[in-house]
CSV table of C-alpha atoms in Angstrom, one decimal:
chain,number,residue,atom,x,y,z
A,1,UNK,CA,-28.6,35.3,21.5
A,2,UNK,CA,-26.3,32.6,22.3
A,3,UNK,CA,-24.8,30.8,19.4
A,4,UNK,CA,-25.4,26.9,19.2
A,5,UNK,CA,-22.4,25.1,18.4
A,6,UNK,CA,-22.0,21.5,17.3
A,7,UNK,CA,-20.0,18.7,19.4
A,8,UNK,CA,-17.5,16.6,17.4
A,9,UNK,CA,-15.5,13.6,18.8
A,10,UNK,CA,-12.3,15.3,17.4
A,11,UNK,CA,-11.0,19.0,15.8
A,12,UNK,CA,-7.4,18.9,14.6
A,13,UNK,CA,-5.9,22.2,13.9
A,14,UNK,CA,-3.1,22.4,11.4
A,15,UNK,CA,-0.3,25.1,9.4
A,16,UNK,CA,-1.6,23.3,6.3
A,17,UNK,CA,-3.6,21.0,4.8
A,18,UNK,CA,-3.3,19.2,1.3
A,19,UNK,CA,-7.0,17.6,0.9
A,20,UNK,CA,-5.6,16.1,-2.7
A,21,UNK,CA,-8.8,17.1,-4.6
A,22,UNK,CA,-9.7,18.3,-8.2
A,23,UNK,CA,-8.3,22.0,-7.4
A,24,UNK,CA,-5.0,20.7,-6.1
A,25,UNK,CA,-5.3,23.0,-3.1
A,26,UNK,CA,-2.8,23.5,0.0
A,27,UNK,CA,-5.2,25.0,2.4
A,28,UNK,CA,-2.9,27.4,5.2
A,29,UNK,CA,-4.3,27.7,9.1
A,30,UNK,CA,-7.4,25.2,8.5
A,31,UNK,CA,-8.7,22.6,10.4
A,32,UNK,CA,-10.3,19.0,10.0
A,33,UNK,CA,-13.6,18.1,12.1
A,34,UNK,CA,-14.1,14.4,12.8
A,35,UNK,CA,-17.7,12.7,14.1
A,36,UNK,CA,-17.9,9.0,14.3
A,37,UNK,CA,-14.8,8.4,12.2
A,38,UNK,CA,-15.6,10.6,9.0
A,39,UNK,CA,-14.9,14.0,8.3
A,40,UNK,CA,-17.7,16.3,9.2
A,41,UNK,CA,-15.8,20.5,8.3
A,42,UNK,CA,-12.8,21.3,6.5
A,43,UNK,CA,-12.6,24.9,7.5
A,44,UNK,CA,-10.4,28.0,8.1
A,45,UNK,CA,-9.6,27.4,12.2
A,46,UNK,CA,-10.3,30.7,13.0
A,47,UNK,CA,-13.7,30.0,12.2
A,48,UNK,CA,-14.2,26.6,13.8
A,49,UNK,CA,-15.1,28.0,17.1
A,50,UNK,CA,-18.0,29.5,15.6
A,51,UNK,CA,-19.8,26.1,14.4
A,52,UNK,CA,-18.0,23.3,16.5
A,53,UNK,CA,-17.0,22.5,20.3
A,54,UNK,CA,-15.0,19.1,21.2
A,55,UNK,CA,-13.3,17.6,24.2
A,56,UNK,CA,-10.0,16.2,21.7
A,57,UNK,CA,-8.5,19.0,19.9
A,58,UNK,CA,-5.3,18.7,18.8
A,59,UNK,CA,-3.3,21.8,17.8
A,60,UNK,CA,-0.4,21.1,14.8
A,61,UNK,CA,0.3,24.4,13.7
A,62,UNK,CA,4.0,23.3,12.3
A,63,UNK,CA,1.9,20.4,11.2
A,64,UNK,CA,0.9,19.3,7.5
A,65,UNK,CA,-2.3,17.2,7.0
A,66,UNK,CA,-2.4,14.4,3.9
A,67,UNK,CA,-4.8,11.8,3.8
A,68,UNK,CA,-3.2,8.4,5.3
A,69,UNK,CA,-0.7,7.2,2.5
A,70,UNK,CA,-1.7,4.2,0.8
A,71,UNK,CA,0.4,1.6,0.3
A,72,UNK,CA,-0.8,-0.7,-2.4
A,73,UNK,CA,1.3,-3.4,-2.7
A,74,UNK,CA,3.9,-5.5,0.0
A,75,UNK,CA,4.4,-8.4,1.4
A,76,UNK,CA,4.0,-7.6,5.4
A,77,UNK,CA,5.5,-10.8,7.0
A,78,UNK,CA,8.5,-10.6,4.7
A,79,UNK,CA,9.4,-7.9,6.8
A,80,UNK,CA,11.3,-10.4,9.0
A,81,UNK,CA,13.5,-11.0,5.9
A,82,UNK,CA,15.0,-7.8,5.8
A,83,UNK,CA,17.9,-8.1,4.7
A,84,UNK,CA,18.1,-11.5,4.3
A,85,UNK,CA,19.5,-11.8,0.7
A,86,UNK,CA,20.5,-8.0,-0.5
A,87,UNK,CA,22.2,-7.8,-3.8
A,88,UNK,CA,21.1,-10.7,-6.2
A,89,UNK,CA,18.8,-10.8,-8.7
A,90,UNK,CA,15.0,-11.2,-8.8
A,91,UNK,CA,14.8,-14.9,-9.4
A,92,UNK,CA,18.1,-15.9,-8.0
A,93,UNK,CA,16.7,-14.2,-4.9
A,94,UNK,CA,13.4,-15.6,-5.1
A,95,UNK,CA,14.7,-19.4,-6.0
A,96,UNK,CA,17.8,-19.7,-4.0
A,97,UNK,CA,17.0,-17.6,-1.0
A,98,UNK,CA,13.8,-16.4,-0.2
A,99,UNK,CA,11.4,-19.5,-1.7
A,100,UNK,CA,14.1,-22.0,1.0
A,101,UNK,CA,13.7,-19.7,3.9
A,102,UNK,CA,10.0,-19.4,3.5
A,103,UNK,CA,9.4,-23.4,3.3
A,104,UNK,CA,11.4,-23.2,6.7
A,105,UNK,CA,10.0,-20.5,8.6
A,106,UNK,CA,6.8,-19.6,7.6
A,107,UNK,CA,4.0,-20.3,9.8
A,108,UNK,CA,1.0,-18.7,11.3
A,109,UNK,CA,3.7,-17.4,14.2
A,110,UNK,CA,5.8,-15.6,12.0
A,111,UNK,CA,3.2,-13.9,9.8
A,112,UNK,CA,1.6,-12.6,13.0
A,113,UNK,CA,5.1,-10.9,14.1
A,114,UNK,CA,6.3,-10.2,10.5
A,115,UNK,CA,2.6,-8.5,9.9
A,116,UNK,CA,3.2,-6.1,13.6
A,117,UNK,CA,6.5,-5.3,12.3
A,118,UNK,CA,5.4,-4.3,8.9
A,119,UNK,CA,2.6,-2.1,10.4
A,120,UNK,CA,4.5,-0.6,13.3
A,121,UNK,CA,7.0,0.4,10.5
A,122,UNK,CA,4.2,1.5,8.2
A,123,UNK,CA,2.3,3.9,10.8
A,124,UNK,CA,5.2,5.4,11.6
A,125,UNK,CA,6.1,6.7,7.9
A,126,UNK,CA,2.3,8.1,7.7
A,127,UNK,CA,0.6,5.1,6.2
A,128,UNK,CA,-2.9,4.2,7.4
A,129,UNK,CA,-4.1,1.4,4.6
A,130,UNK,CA,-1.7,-1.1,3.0
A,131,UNK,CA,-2.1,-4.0,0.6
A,132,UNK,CA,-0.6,-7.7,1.7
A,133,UNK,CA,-0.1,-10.8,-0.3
A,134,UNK,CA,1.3,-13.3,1.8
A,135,UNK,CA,0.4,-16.7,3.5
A,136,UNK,CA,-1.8,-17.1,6.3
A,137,UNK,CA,-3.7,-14.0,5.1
A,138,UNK,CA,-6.1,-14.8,8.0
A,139,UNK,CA,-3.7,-14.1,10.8
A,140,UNK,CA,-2.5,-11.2,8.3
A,141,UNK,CA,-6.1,-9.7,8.8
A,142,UNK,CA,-6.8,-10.5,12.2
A,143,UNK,CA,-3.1,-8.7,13.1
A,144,UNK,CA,-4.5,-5.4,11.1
A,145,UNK,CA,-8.1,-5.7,12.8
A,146,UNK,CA,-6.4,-5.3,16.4
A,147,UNK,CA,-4.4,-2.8,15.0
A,148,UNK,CA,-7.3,-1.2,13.6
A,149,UNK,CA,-5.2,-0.1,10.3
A,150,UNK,CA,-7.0,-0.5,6.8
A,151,UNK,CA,-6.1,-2.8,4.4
A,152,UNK,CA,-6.5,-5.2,1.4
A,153,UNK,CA,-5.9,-8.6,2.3
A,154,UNK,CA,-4.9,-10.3,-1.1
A,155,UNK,CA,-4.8,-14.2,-0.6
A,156,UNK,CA,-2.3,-16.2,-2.5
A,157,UNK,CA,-2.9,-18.4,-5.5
A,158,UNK,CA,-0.5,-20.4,-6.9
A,159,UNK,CA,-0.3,-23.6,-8.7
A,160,UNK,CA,2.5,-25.4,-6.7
A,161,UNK,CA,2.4,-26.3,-2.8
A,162,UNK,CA,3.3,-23.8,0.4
A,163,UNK,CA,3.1,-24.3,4.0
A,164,UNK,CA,-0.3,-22.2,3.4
A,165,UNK,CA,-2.5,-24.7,0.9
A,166,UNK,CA,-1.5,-27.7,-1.4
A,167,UNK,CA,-2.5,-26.3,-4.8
A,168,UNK,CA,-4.8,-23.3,-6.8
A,169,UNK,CA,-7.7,-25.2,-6.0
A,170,UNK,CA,-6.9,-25.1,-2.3
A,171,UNK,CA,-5.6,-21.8,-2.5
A,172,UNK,CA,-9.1,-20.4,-3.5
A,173,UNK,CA,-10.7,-22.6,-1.6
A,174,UNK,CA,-9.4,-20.8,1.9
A,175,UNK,CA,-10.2,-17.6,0.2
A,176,UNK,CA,-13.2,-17.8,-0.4
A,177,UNK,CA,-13.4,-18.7,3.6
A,178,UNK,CA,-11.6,-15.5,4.1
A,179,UNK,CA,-14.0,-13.6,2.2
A,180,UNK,CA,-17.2,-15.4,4.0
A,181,UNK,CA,-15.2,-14.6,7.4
A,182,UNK,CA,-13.9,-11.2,7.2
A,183,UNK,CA,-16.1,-9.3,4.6
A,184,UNK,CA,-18.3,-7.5,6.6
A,185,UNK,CA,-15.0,-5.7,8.5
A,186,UNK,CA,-15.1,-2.2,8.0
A,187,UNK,CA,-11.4,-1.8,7.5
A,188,UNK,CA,-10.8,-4.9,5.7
A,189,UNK,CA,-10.9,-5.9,2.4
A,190,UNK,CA,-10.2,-9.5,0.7
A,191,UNK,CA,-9.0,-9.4,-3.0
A,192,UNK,CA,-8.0,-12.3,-5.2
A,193,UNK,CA,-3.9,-12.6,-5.2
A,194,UNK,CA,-2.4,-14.6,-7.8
A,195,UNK,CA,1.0,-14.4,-7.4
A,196,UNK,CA,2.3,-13.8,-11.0
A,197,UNK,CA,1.6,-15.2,-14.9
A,198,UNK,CA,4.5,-17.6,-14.5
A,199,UNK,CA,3.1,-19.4,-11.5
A,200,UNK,CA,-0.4,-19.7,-12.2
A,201,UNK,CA,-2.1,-21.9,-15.0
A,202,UNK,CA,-5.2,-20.9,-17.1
A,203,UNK,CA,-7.9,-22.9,-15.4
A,204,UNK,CA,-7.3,-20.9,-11.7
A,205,UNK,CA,-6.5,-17.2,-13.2
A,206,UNK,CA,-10.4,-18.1,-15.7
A,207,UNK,CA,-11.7,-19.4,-12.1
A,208,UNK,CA,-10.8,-15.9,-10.7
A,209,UNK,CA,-12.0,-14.2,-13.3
A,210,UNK,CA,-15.3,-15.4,-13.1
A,211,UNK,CA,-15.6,-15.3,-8.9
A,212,UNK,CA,-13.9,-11.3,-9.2
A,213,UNK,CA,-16.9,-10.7,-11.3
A,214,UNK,CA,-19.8,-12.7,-9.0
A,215,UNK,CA,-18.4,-11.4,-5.5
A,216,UNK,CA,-17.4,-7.9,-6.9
A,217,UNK,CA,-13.5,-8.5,-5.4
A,218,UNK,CA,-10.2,-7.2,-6.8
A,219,UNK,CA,-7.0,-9.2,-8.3
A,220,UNK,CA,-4.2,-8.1,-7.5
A,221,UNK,CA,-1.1,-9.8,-9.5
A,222,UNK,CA,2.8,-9.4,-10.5
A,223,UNK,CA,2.7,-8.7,-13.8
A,224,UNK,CA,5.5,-7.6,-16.3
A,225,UNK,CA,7.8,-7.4,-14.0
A,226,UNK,CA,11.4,-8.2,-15.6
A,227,UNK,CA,12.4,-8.7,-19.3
A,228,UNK,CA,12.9,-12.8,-18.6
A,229,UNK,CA,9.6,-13.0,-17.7
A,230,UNK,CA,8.3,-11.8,-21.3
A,231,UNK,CA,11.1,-13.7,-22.7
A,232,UNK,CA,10.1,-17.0,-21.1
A,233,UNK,CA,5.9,-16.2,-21.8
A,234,UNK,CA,6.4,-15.9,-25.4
A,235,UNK,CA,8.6,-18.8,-25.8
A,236,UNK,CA,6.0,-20.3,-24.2
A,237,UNK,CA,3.0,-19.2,-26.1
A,238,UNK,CA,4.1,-16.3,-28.5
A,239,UNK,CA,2.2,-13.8,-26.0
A,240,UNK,CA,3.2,-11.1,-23.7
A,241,UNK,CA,1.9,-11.7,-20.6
A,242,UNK,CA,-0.7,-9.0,-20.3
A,243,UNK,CA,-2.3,-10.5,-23.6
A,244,UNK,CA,-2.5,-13.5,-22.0
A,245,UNK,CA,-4.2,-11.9,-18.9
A,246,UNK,CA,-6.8,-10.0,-21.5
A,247,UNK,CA,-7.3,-13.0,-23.6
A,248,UNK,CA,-8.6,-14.9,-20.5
A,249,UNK,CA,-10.6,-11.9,-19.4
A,250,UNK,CA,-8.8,-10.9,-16.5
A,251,UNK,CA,-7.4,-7.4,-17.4
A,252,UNK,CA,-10.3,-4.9,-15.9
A,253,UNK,CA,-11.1,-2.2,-13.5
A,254,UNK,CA,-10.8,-4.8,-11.3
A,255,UNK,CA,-7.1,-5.3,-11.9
A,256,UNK,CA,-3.7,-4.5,-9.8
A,257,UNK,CA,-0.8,-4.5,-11.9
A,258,UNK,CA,2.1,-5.1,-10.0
A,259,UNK,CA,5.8,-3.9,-11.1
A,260,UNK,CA,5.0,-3.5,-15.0
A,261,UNK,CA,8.3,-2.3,-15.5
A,262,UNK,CA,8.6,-3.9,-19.2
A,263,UNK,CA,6.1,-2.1,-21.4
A,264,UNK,CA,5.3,-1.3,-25.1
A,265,UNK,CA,2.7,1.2,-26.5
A,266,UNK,CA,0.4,-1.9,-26.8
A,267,UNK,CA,0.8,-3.0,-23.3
A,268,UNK,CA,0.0,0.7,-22.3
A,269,UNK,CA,-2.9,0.9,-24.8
A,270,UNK,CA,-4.6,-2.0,-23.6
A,271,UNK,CA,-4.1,-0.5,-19.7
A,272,UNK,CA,-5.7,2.1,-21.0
A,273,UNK,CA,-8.8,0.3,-22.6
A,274,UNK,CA,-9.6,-2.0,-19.7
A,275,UNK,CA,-9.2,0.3,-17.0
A,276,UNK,CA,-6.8,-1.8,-15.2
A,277,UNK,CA,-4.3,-0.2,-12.7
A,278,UNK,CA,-0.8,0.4,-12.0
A,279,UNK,CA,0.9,-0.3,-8.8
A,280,UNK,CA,4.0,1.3,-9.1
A,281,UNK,CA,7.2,-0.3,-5.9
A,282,UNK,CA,9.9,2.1,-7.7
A,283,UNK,CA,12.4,1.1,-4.7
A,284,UNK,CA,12.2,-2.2,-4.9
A,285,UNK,CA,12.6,-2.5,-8.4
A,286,UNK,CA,15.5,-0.6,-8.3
A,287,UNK,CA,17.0,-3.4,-6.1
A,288,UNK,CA,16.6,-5.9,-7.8
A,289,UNK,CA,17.4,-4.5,-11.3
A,290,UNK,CA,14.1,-5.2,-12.7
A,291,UNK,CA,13.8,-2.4,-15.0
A,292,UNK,CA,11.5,0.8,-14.8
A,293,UNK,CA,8.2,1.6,-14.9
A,294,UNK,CA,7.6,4.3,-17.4
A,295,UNK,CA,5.2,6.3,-15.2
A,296,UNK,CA,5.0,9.3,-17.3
A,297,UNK,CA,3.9,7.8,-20.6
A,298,UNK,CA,1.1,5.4,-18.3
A,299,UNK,CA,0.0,8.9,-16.8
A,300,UNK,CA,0.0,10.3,-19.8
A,301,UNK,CA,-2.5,7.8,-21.1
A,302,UNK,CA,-4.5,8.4,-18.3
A,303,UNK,CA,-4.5,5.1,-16.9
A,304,UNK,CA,-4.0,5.0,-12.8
A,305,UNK,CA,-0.3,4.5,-11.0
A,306,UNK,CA,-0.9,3.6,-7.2
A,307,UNK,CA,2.7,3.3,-5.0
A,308,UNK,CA,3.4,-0.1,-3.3
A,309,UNK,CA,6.7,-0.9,-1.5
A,310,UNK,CA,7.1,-4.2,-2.2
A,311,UNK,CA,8.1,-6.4,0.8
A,312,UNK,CA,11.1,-5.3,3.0
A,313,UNK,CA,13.1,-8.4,2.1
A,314,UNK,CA,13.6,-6.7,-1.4
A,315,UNK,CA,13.3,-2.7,-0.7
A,316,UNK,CA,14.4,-2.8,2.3
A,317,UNK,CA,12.2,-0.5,3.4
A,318,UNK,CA,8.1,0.3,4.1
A,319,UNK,CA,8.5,4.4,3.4
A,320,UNK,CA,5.8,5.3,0.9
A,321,UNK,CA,7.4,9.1,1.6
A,322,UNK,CA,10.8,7.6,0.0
A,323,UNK,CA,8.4,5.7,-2.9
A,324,UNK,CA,6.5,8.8,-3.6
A,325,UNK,CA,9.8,11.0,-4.1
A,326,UNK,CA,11.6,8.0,-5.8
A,327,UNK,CA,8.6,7.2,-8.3
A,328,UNK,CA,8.8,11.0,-9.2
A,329,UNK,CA,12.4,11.7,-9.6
A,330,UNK,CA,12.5,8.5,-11.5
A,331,UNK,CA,9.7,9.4,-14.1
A,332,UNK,CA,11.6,13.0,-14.4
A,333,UNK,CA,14.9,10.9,-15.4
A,334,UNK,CA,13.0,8.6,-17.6
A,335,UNK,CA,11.1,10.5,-19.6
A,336,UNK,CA,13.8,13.2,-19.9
A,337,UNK,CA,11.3,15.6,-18.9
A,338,UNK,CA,11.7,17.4,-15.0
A,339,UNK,CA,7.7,17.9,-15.2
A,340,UNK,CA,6.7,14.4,-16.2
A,341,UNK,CA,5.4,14.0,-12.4
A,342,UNK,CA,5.2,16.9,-10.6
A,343,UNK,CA,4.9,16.7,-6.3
A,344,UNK,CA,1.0,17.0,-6.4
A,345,UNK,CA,1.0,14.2,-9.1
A,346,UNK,CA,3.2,12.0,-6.4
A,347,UNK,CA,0.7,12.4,-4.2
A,348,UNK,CA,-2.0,11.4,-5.9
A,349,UNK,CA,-0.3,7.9,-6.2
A,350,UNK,CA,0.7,7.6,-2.9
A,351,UNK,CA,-2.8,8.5,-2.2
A,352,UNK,CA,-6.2,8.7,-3.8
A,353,UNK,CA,-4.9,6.7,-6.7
A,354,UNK,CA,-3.6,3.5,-4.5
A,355,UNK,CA,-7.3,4.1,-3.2
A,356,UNK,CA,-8.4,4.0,-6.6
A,357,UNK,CA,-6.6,1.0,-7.3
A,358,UNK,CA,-7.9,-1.1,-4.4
A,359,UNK,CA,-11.6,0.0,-5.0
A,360,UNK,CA,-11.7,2.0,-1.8
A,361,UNK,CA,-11.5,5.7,-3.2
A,362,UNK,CA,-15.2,6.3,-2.1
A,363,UNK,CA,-14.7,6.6,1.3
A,364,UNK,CA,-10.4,7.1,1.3
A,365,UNK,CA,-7.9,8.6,-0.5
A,366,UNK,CA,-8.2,12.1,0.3
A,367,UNK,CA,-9.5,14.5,2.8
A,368,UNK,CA,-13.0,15.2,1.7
A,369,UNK,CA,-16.5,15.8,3.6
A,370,UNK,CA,-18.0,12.5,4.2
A,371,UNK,CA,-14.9,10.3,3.5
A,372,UNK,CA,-13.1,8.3,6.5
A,373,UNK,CA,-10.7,10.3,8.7
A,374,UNK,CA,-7.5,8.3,7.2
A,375,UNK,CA,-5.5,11.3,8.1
A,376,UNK,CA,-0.9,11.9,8.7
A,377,UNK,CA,0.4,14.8,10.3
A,378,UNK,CA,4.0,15.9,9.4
A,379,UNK,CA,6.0,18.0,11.3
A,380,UNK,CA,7.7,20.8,9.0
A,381,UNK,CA,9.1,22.2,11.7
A,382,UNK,CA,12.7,20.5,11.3
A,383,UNK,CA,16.0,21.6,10.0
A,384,UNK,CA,15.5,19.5,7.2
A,385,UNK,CA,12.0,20.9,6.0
A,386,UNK,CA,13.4,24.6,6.6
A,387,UNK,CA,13.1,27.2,5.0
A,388,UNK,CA,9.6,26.6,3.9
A,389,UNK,CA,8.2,27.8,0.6
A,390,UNK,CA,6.1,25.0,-0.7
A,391,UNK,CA,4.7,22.3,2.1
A,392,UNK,CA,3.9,20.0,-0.9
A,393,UNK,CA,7.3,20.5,-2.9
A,394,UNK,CA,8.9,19.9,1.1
A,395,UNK,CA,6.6,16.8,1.5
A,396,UNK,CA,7.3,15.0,-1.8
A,397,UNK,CA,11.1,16.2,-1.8
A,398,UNK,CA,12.7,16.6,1.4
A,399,UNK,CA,10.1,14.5,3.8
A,400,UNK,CA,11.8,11.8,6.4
A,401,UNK,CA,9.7,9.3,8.0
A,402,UNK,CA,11.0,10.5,11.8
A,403,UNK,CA,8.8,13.6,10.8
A,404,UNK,CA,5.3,12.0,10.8
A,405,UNK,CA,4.1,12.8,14.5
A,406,UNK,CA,0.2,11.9,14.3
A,407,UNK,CA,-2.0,8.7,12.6
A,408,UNK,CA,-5.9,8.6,12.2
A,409,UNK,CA,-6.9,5.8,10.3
A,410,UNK,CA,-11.1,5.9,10.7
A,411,UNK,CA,-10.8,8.8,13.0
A,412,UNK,CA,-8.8,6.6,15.6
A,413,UNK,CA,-5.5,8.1,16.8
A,414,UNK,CA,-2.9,4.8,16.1
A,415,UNK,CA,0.3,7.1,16.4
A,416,UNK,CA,0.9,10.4,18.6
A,417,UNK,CA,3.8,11.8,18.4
A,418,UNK,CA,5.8,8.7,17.2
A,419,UNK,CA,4.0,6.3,19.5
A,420,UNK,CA,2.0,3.8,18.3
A,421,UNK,CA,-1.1,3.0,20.6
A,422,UNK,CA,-2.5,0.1,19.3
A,423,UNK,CA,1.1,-2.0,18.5
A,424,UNK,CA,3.0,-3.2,21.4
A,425,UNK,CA,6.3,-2.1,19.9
A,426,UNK,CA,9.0,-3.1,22.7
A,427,UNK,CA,7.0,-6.5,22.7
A,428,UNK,CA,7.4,-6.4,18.6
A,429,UNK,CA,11.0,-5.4,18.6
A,430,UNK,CA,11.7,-8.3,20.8
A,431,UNK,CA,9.9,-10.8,19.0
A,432,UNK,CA,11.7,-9.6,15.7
A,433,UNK,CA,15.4,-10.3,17.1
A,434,UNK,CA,14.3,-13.9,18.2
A,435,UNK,CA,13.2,-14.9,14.4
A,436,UNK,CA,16.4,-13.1,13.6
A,437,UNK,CA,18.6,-15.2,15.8
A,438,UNK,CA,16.5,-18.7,14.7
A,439,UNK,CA,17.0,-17.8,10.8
A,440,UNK,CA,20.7,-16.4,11.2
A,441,UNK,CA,21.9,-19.5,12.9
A,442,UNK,CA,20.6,-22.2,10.3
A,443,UNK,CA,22.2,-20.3,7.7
């Protein structure tokens, strides 16, 4: 009697595969089934043959599998200021470099070349779903549908006037438009952005609260990101920012803590209570001197760390591999303690807990039956990755970006073997060098 097997659009056969689940398992010779963009069989390959038949089967047997990083917090346009003002700190380089160059060159133009950079970068390092704040966050989502990455699209709100909208009110106003336009996209999400506590006034952060809560949306904000900026908020009103934020009802499971690199056990003890998230950019804070997260008391606490990079003007780069080993070499340092956050732990924030964060963990995050086939392959095959005890301790550890050879993102392929297939990169490239000429020369 002739077996019956079933058809899948893809089968990807792999050396290993890290699902990032409750058991923490690496999974050696399995493969990953994909029908109509989910994840249908994770199964030892030598029994695939038995169940499933497909025309697209890709064998990676010096391959690892991860779910599609997550990178939950940048800036994507920025990318075209790379470089721009390296060395100086946060508000000097925000106020005397970065806010002048923006009133200049930002325009719908820009963030749709800075946006293809940021994601041709982003594939590249293994990321399939990224969080951007920026301006113009409509051309920002209509650059990742063509792409046909994932991502949060969090629109800016800030009290004071951009080439994007004139004031809060306006500010929300296009984003609620944003939302009506683009929230029935599969692979989009819009989430409140206010930029940070020392930009926005109470009336727009109560507004948000109560519009977060009616339309079921995130907030995603900077928050406790250098010591001035507690200095200057209790000067102001003899509260630390985060207070602030709870006091007007905005700290929730909603919430997407940006930077928090200056915190106290209250700070961490309120996290805790109103199931607010982390999102933890350990590069870029490093640049720009803005002090550390303390990672391993927040995990201790059990509240949720995502990974962001920041924007590329302050990191310089969009490498959640070189976040993920960064944020757990720094928590080792910090905390005095070399198991603080171990390599599966590193994962999980550069992974299922930046899906967490961004509300998306029921159908992302990890590689599980029925969840999306957000899915980089890494080749381990290289000098650098040899010899090979661990996959995970060589992922978290000793992982380059030139080593992710495959991207899935919905059971799409966006990258094979370093290629990106829905970005135009020579066309990118080019494009990049001319806004890098205009801005050089009115320097």
């Amino acid at each position: 009697m002739t077996q019956t097997t079933t058809h899948a659009d893809n089968i990807i056969d792999a050396g290993w595969i890290i699902p990032v689940n409750a058991s923490k398992e690496i999974l050696s010779n399995h493969s990953l089934v994909i029908q109509h963009g989910h994840l249908i069989a994770l199964l030892p390959t030598a029994e695939v043959d038995k169940h499933y038949h497909s025309d697209k089967r890709y064998s990676l047997q010096d391959h690892l599998l991860i779910p599609g990083l997550i990178n939950a917090h940048g800036h994507a346009a920025m990318t075209l200021f790379r470089g721009l003002a390296d060395d100086l700190p946060l508000m000097t380089w925000l106020q005397d470099h970065i806010w002048p160059a923006e009133a200049q060159w930002v325009n719908e133009e820009f963030v749709q070349d800075g946006t293809q950079l940021a994601m041709l970068e982003m594939l590249r390092c293994g990321t399939t779903t990224f969080s951007d704040m920026y301006f113009f966050p409509d051309v920002a989502a209509r650059a990742a549908h063509d792409a046909r990455m994932r991502c949060q699209i969090s629109f800016p709100v800030l009290d004071f006037p951009t080439a994007w909208a004139r004031d809060a009110d306006d500010y929300i106003h296009k984003g609620l438009e944003l939302i009506d336009d683009f929230g029935s996209q599969q692979l989009i999400n819009i989430a409140f952005g206010p930029h940070a506590p020392y930009t926005v006034s109470d009336a727009p952060l109560q507004r948000i609260v109560t519009l977060s809560e009616e339309l079921d949306c995130p907030v995603q904000i900077h928050l406790h990101e250098t010591a001035q900026e507690l200095r200057d908020a209790f000067l102001a009103d003899r509260r630390r920012p985060i207070q602030r934020l709870h006091d007007l009802g905005l700290l929730g499971p909603r919430l997407q803590c940006v930077h928090m690199t200056q915190l106290d056990d209250r700070d961490i003890q309120l996290m805790r209570q109103n199931n607010a998230h982390v999102v933890h950019c350990p590069n870029s804070n490093l640049k720009l001197a803005s002090g550390f997260c303390p990672v391993g008391r927040l995990h201790g606490a059990g509240v949720n760390v995502a990974l962001g990079t920041d924007g590329a003007a302050s990191n310089n780069r969009l490498d959640m591999l070189g976040e993920m080993r960064n944020a757990a070499l720094l928590a080792k340092a910090i905390s005095n303690d070399a198991s603080a956050i171990d390599a599966h732990s590193a994962l999980e924030m550069a992974t299922i807990n930046g899906a967490k964060a961004l509300g998306i963990d029921a159908y992302t995050g990890s590689l599980e039956i029925g969840k999306a086939a957000d899915i980089a392959a890494i080749n381990l095959s290289a000098i650098e990755s040899q010899p090979l005890y661990n996959p995970l301790s060589q992922l978290v550890y000793a992982t380059d970006p030139s080593q992710v050879s495959h991207v899935w993102v919905n059971g799409e392929l966006l990258l094979e073997d370093r290629k990106t297939l829905t970005l135009d990169s020579t066309r990118i490239i080019s494009r990049a060098r001319n806004w890098a000429e205009l801005i050089k020369d009115s320097q």
